[in-house]
XYZ file of C-alpha atoms in Angstrom:
252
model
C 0.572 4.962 22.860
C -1.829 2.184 21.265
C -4.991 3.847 21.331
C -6.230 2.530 18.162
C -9.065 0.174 18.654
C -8.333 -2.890 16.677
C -11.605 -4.773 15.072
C -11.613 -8.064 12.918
C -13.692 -7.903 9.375
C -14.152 -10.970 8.222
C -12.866 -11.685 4.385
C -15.419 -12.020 1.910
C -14.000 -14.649 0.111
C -15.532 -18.080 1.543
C -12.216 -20.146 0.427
C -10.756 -22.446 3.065
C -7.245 -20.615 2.898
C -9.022 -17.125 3.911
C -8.850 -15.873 7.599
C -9.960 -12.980 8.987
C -8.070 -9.755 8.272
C -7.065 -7.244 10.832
C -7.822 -3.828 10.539
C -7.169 -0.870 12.530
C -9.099 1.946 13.216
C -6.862 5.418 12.516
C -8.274 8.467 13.739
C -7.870 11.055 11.257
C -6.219 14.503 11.754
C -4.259 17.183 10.133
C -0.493 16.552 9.249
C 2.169 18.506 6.923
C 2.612 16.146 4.364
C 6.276 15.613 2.984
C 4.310 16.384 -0.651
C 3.316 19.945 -1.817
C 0.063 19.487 -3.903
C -1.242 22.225 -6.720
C 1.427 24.325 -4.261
C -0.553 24.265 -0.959
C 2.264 23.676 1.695
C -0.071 23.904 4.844
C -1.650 21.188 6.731
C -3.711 18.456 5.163
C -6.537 16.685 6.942
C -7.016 13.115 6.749
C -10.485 11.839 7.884
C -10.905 8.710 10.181
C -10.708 5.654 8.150
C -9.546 1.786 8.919
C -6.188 0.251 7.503
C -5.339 -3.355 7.441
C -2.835 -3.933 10.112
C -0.630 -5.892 7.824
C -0.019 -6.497 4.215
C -2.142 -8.865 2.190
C 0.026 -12.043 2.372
C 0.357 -14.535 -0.590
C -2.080 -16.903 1.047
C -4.826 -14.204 1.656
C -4.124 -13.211 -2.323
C -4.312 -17.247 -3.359
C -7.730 -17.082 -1.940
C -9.021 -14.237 -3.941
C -7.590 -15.903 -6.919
C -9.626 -18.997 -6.046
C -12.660 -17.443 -6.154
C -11.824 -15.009 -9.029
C -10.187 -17.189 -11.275
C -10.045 -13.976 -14.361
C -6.853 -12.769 -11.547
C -4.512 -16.290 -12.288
C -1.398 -15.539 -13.642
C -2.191 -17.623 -16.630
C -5.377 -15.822 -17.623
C -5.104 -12.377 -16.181
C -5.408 -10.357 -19.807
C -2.066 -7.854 -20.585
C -3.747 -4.823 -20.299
C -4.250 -5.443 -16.767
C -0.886 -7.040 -15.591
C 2.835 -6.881 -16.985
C 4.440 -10.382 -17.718
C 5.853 -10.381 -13.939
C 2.337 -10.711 -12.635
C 2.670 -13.599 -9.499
C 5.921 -14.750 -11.373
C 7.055 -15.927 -8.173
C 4.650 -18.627 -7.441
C 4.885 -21.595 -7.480
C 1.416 -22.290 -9.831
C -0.816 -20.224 -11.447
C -2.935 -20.087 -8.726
C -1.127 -20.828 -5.762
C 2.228 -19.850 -3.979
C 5.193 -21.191 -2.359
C 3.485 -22.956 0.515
C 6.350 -22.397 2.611
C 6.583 -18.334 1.906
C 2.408 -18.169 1.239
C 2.635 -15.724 4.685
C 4.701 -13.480 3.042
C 3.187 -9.775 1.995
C 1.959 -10.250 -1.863
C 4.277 -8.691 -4.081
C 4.641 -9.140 -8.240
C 0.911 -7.421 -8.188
C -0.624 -5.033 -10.506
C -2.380 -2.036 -9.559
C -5.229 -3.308 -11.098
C -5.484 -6.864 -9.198
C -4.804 -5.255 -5.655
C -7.704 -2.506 -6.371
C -9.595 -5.902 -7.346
C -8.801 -7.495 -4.026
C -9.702 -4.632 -1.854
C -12.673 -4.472 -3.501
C -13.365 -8.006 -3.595
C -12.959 -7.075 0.392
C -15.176 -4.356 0.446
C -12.730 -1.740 0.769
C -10.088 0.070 -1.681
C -6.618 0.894 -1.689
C -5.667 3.788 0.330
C -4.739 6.788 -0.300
C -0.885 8.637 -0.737
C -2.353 10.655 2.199
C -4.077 8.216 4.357
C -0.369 6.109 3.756
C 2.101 8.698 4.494
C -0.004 9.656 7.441
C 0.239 6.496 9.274
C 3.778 6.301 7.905
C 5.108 8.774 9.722
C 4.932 7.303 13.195
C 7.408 4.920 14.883
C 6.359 2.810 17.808
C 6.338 5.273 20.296
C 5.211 8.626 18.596
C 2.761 9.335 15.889
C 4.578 11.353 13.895
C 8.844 10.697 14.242
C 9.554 12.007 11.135
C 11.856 15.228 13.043
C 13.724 12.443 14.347
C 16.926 12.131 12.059
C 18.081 8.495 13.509
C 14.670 7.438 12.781
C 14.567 9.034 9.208
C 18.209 7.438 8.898
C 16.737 4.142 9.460
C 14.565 4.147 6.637
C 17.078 3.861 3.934
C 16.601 0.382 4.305
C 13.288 0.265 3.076
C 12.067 -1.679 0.632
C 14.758 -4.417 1.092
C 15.106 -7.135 3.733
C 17.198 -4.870 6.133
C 13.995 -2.497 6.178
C 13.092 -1.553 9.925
C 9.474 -3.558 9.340
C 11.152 -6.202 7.362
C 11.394 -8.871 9.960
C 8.271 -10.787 11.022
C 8.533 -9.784 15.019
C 9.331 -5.784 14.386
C 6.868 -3.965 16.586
C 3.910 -2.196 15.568
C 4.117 1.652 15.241
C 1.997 3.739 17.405
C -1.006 3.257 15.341
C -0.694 -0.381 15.845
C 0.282 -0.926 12.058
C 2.823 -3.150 11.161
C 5.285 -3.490 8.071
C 4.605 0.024 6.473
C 8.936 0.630 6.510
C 9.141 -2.921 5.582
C 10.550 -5.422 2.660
C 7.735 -4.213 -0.040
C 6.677 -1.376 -0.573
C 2.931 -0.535 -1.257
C 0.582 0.484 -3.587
C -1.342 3.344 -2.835
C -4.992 4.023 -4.672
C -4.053 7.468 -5.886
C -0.577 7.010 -6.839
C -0.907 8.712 -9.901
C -1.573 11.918 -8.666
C 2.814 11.802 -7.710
C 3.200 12.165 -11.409
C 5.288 15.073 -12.485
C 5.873 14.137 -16.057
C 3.065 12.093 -17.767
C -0.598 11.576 -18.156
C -1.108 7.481 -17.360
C -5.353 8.111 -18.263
C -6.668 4.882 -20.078
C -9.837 4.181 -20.866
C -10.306 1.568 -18.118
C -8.148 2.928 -15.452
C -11.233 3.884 -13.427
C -12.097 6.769 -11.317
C -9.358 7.194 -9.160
C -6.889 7.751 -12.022
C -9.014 10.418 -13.565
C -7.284 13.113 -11.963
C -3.363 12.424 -12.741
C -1.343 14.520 -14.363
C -3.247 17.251 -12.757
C -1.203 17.501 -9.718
C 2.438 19.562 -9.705
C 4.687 17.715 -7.768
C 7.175 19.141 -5.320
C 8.367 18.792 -1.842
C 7.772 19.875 1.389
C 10.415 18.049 2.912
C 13.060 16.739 1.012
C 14.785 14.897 4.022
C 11.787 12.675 3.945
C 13.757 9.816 2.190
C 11.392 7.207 3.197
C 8.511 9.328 1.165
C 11.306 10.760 -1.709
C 11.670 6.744 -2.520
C 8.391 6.213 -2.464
C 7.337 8.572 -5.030
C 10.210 8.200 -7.432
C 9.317 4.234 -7.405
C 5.110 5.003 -7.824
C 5.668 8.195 -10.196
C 7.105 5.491 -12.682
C 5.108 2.786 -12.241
C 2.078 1.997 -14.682
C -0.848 0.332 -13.231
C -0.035 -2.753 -15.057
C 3.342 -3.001 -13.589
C 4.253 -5.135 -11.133
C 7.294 -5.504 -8.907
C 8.930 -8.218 -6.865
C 9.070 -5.827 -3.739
C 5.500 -3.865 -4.555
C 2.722 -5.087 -2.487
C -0.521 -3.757 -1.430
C -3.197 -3.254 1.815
C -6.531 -2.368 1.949
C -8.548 0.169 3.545
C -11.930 1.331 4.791
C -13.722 4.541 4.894
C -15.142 5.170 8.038
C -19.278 5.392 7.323
């Protein structure tokens, strides 16, 4: 069922340790999301848009520290990274070269919405993310299937159905979305319930949190349920050693 049409973008970043990053095209469509918002239970519509096929790996994220040198862990300022900012490399600007293909994790919100701007794209959306999500590597939506929703208990840990390095691409052609890390998502604000996270320099995609009641469509969705309990208490300046990012484009 792999119908998406897969195009390389080259990287902006001109280092020698960039390479091009794949991204695949995702024809949008209408899907019940797992996640009632402002208590409108029906269908939402996702429009077409381009996600990178994989996570941005440590190597891909030591090259946009190379060229923006304000994102090393030793002069990132506080307000826009927690003290577990790249705590797992091996310098301040460069990783484990024997792990550097492994997705970027110990991020802040704010440095992966740097990179995938730096990229000429943004982080994607909850929507855009749970859409792809949902399929497995036959169908594009297996989220009925209970041994498939079973399997994603692992996620977020190294038994995760994505986690190992060979696992196949869902029917989208994405890869590692159920994997290892989880991901941040541009939006993930809006999966408050509790709090108001609005800062001065948070941009415009926080502008809208709080503003969003949150409840559930689905609440055998575990994969998603996870998800938003880990996002819902993150601030952007957090950082985790199993939260990592991708990019994505809007379709012109």
């Amino acid at each position: 069922m792999l119908t998406s049409t897969l195009w390389l973008v080259l990287l902006a970043t001109s280092s020698p340790a960039a390479s091009p990053a794949a991204y695949v095209e995702i024809p949008g469509g209408a899907f019940r999301s797992t996640i009632r918002y402002e208590g409108n239970d029906g269908d939402r519509v996702v429009a077409d848009f381009a996600l990178m096929q994989q996570a941005v790996s440590d190597r891909e994220f030591q090259a946009f520290v190379l060229q923006h040198p304000q994102w090393r862990r030793d002069r990132v300022p506080a307000l826009f990274a927690d003290s577990g900012y790249l705590s797992h490399w091996q310098a301040d600007d460069a990783p484990d070269p024997l792990d550097a293909e492994r997705p970027a994790t110990h991020v802040s919100w704010f440095a992966a919405d740097a990179y995938c701007k730096a990229q000429q794209a943004r982080l994607p959306d909850w929507a855009e993310w749970e859409y792809v999500a949902a399929a497995d590597p036959q169908r594009r939506d297996a989220r009925t299937d209970p041994v498939w929703r079973n399997r994603l208990f692992a996620d977020g840990t190294s038994r995760a159905v994505d986690a190992a390095g060979n696992a196949p691409a869902n029917a989208y052609g994405i890869r590692g979305l159920h994997g290892a890390s989880w991901e941040w998502v541009g939006d993930f604000s809006t999966l408050l319930g509790d709090s108001d996270k609005r800062g001065a320099d948070d941009g415009d995609r926080l502008q809208f949190c709080g503003a969003t009641g949150l409840s559930f469509n689905n609440r055998d969705d575990y994969a998603v349920l996870k998800r938003v309990a880990l996002l819902s208490a993150m601030q952007p300046r957090s950082t985790l050693g199993n939260l990592g990012f991708r990019c994505a484009r809007s379709r012109p």
